Short mmCIF file of C-alpha atoms in Angstrom, two decimals:
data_model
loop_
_atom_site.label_atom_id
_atom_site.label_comp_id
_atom_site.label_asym_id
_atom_site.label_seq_id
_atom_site.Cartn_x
_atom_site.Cartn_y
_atom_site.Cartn_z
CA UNK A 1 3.59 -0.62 10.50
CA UNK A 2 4.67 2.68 10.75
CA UNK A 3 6.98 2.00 13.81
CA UNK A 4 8.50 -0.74 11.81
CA UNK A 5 9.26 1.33 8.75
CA UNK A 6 11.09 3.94 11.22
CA UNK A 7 12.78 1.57 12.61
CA UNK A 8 13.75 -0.08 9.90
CA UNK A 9 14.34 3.22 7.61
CA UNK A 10 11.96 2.09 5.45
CA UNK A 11 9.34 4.56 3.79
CA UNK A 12 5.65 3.80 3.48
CA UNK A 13 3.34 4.26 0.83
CA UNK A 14 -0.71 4.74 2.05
CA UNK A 15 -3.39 4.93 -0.87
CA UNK A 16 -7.07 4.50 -0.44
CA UNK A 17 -9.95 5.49 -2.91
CA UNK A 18 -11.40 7.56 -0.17
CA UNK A 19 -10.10 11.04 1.12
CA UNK A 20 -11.38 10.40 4.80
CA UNK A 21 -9.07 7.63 6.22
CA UNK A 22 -6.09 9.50 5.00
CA UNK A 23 -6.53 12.53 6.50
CA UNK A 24 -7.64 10.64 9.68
CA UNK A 25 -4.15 8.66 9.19
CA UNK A 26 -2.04 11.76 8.37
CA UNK A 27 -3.98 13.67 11.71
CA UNK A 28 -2.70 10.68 13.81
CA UNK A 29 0.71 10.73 12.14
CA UNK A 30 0.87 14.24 13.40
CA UNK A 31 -0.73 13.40 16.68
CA UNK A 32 0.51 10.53 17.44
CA UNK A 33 4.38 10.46 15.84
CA UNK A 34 4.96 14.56 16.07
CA UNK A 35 5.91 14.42 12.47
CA UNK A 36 4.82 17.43 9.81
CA UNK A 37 3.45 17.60 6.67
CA UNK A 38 5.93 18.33 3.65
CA UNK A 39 8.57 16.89 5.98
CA UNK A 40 7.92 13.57 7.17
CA UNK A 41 4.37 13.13 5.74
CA UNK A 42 3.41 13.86 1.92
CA UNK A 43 0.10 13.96 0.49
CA UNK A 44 -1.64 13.82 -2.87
CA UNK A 45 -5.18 13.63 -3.65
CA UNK A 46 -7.40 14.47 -6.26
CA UNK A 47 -7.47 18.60 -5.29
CA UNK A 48 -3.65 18.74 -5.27
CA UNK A 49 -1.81 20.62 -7.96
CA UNK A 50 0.83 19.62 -10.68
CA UNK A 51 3.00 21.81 -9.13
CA UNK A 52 2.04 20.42 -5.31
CA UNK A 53 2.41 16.53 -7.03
CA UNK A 54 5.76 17.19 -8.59
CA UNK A 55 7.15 18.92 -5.07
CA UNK A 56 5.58 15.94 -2.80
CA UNK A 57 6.87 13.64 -5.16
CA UNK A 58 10.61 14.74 -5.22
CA UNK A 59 10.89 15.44 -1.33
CA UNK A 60 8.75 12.16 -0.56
CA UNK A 61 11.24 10.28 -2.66
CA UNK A 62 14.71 12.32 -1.76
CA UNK A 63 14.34 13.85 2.01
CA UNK A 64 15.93 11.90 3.90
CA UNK A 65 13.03 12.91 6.98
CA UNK A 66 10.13 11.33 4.80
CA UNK A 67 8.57 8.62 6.16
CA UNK A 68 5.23 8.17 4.75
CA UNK A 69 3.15 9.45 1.72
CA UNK A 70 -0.94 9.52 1.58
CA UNK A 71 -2.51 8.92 -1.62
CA UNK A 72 -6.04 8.53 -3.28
CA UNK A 73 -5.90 5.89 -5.82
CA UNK A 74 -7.07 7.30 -8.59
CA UNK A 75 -4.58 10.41 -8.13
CA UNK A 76 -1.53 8.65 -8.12
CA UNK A 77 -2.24 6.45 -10.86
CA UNK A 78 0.00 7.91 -13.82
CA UNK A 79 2.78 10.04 -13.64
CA UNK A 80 3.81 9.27 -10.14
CA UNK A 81 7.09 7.75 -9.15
CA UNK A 82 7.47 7.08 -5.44
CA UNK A 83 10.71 4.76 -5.27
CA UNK A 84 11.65 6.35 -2.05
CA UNK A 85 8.76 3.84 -0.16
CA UNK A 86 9.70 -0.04 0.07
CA UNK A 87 5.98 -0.49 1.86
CA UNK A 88 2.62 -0.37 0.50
CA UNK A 89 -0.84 -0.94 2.14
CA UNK A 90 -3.87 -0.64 0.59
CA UNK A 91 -6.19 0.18 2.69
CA UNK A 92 -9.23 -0.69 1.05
CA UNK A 93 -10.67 -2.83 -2.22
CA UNK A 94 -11.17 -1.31 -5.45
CA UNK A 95 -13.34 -2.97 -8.04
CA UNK A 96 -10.80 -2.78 -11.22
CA UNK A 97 -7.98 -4.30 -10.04
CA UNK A 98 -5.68 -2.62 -12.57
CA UNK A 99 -6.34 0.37 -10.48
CA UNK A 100 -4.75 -1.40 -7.18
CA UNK A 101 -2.08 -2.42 -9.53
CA UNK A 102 -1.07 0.75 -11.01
CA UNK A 103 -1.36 2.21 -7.84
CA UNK A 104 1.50 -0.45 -6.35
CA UNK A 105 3.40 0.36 -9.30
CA UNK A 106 4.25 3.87 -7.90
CA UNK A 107 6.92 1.94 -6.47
CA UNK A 108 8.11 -0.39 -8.57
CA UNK A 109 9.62 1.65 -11.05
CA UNK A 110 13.29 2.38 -12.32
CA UNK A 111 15.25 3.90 -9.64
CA UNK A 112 13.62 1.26 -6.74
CA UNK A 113 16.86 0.28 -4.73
CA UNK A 114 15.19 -2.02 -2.55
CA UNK A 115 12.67 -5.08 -2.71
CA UNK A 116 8.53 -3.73 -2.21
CA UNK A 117 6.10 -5.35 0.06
CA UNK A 118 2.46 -4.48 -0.26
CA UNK A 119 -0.33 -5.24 2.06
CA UNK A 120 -3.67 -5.30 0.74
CA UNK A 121 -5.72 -4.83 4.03
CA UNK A 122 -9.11 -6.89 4.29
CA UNK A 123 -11.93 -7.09 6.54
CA UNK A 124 -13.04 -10.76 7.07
CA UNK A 125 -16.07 -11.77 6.88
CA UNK A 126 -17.65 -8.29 5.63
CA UNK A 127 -18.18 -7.66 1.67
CA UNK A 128 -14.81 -6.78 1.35
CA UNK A 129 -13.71 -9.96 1.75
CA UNK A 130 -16.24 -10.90 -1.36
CA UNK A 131 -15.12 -7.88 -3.03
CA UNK A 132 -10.97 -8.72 -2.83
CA UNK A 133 -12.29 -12.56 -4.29
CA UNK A 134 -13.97 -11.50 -6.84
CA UNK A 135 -10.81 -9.18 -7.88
CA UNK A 136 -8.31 -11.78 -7.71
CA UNK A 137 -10.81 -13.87 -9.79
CA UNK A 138 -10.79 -10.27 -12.49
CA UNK A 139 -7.06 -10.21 -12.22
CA UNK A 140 -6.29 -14.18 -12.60
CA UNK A 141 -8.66 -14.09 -16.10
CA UNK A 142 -6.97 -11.35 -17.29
CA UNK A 143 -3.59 -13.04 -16.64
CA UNK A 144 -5.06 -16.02 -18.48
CA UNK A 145 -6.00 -13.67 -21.38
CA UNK A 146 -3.38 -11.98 -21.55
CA UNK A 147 -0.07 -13.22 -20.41
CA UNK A 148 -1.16 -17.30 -20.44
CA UNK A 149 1.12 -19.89 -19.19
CA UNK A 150 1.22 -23.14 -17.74
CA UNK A 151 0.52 -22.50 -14.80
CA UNK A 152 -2.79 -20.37 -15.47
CA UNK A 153 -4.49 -23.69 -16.49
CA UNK A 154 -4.19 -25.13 -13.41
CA UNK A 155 -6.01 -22.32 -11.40
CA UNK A 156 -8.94 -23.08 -9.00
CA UNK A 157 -9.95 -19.70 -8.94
CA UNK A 158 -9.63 -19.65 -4.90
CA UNK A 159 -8.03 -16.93 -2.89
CA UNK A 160 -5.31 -19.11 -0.94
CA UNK A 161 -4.08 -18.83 2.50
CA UNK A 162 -0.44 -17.96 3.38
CA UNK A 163 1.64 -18.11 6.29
CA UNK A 164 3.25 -15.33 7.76
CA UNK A 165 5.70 -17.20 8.77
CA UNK A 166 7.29 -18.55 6.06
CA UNK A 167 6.37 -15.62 3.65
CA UNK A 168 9.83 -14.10 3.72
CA UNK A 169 8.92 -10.53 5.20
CA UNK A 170 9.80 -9.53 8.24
CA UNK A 171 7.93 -7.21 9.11
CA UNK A 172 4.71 -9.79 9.19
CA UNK A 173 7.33 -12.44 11.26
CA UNK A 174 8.08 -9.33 13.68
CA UNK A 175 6.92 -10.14 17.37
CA UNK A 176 6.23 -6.52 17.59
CA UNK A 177 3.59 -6.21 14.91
CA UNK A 178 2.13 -9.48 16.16
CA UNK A 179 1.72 -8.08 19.54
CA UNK A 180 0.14 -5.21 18.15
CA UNK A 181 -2.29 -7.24 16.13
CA UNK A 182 -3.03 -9.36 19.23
CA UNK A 183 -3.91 -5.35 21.17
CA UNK A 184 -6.34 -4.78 18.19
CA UNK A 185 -8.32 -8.33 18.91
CA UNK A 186 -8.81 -7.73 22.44
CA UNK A 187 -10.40 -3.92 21.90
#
C-alpha cells in the first residue's frame, strides 16, 4: 500500500489501538523505504505532546516529503486534522465503533481536496472477524436509532461481500497489490 501511495502521491494514514505494530511499521518504513521520521513519517501516540501533535500535524499535512502518519486511536481522536492523507487502514478492530469512525474522520474534514479510501484490515476466520460483525451490527443500530431511513428497515444485519473489482478504487483493482497479496498467501 505504501508503494502505491508513492506512486500515486497519495499520503497514508496508519492508526491502531496498540503502540507495537506502529513502531514495528514506522522501523520498516525506515528500513525498508530509507525514509525519516518528521520528514516522510509522522507519529502521534498517547506520550506525544501538544506541542509534538500540532508540529506532526502541520508538516504531515503540508510537506510535500510526507508520506505516511502513525497513529494510536484513541490519540488522534479529537483535535486532529490530517487532510494531507487520501488513505486509511485500520489495522485492527476496536469494540466502539465510533472510535474507528472518529478516527477515519481525521481525514475527512474541511480542507480534504481529494476523495478518502479506508481499509479496515481483518483476519478471517480468527475473533476479529467476530469482533468487526458484531461492530457493523453496533454501528447499523445506531444508524437505525439515530439517523433512520428507508433503507435501515430492510437490513439483515449481515456483513456483505464486495468485489474488488467493481468497487471503484484502484488501488484494490491494481495488479501490483494483487501480486503482493498473492506473495503473502504463499509464505
Amino acid at each position: 500500500m505504501l508503494n502505491l501511495c508513492e506512486s500515486s502521491g497519495e499520503r497514508l494514514l496508519v492508526f491502531s489501538q496498540y503502540l507495537l505494530p506502529l513502531k514495528f511499521l514506522e522501523r520498516l518504513s525506515v528500513k525498508a523505504k530509507n525514509w525519516s521520521p518528521g520528514r516522510e513519517i509522522f507519529v502521534i501516540s498517547g506520550e506525544s505532546s501538544a506541542e509534538h501533535r500540532e508540529w506532526s500535524m502541520e508538516r504531515f499535512n503540508n510537506s510535500p516529503h510526507s508520506k505516511v502518519f502513525f497513529g494510536s486511536i484513541k490519540a488522534c481522536g479529537e483535535g486532529i486534522s490530517l487532510v494531507g492523507a487520501s488513505r486509511i487502514i485500520i489495522l485492527d478492530v476496536h469494540l466502539n465503533p465510533s472510535v474507528t469512525r472518529q478516527a477515519i474522520g481525521r481525514a475527512f474534514r474541511p480542507g480534504q481536496k481529494k476523495k478518502v479510501y479506508a481499509y479496515r484490515l481483518v483476519t478471517a476466520g480468527f475473533h476479529e472477524e467476530e469482533d468487526h460483525t458484531t461492530c457493523f451490527k453496533k454501528e447499523l443500530i445506531s444508524r437505525m436509532w439515530f439517523e433512520w431511513n428507508e433503507y435501515c428497515g430492510y437490513q439483515n444485519f449481515q456483513v456483505e461481500t464486495m468485489d474488488a473489482n467493481d468497487c471503484g478504487d484502484e488501488f484494490l483493482e491494481s495488479p501490483v497489490l494483487k501480486e503482493d497479496v498473492k506473495a503473502l498467501y504463499k509464505r
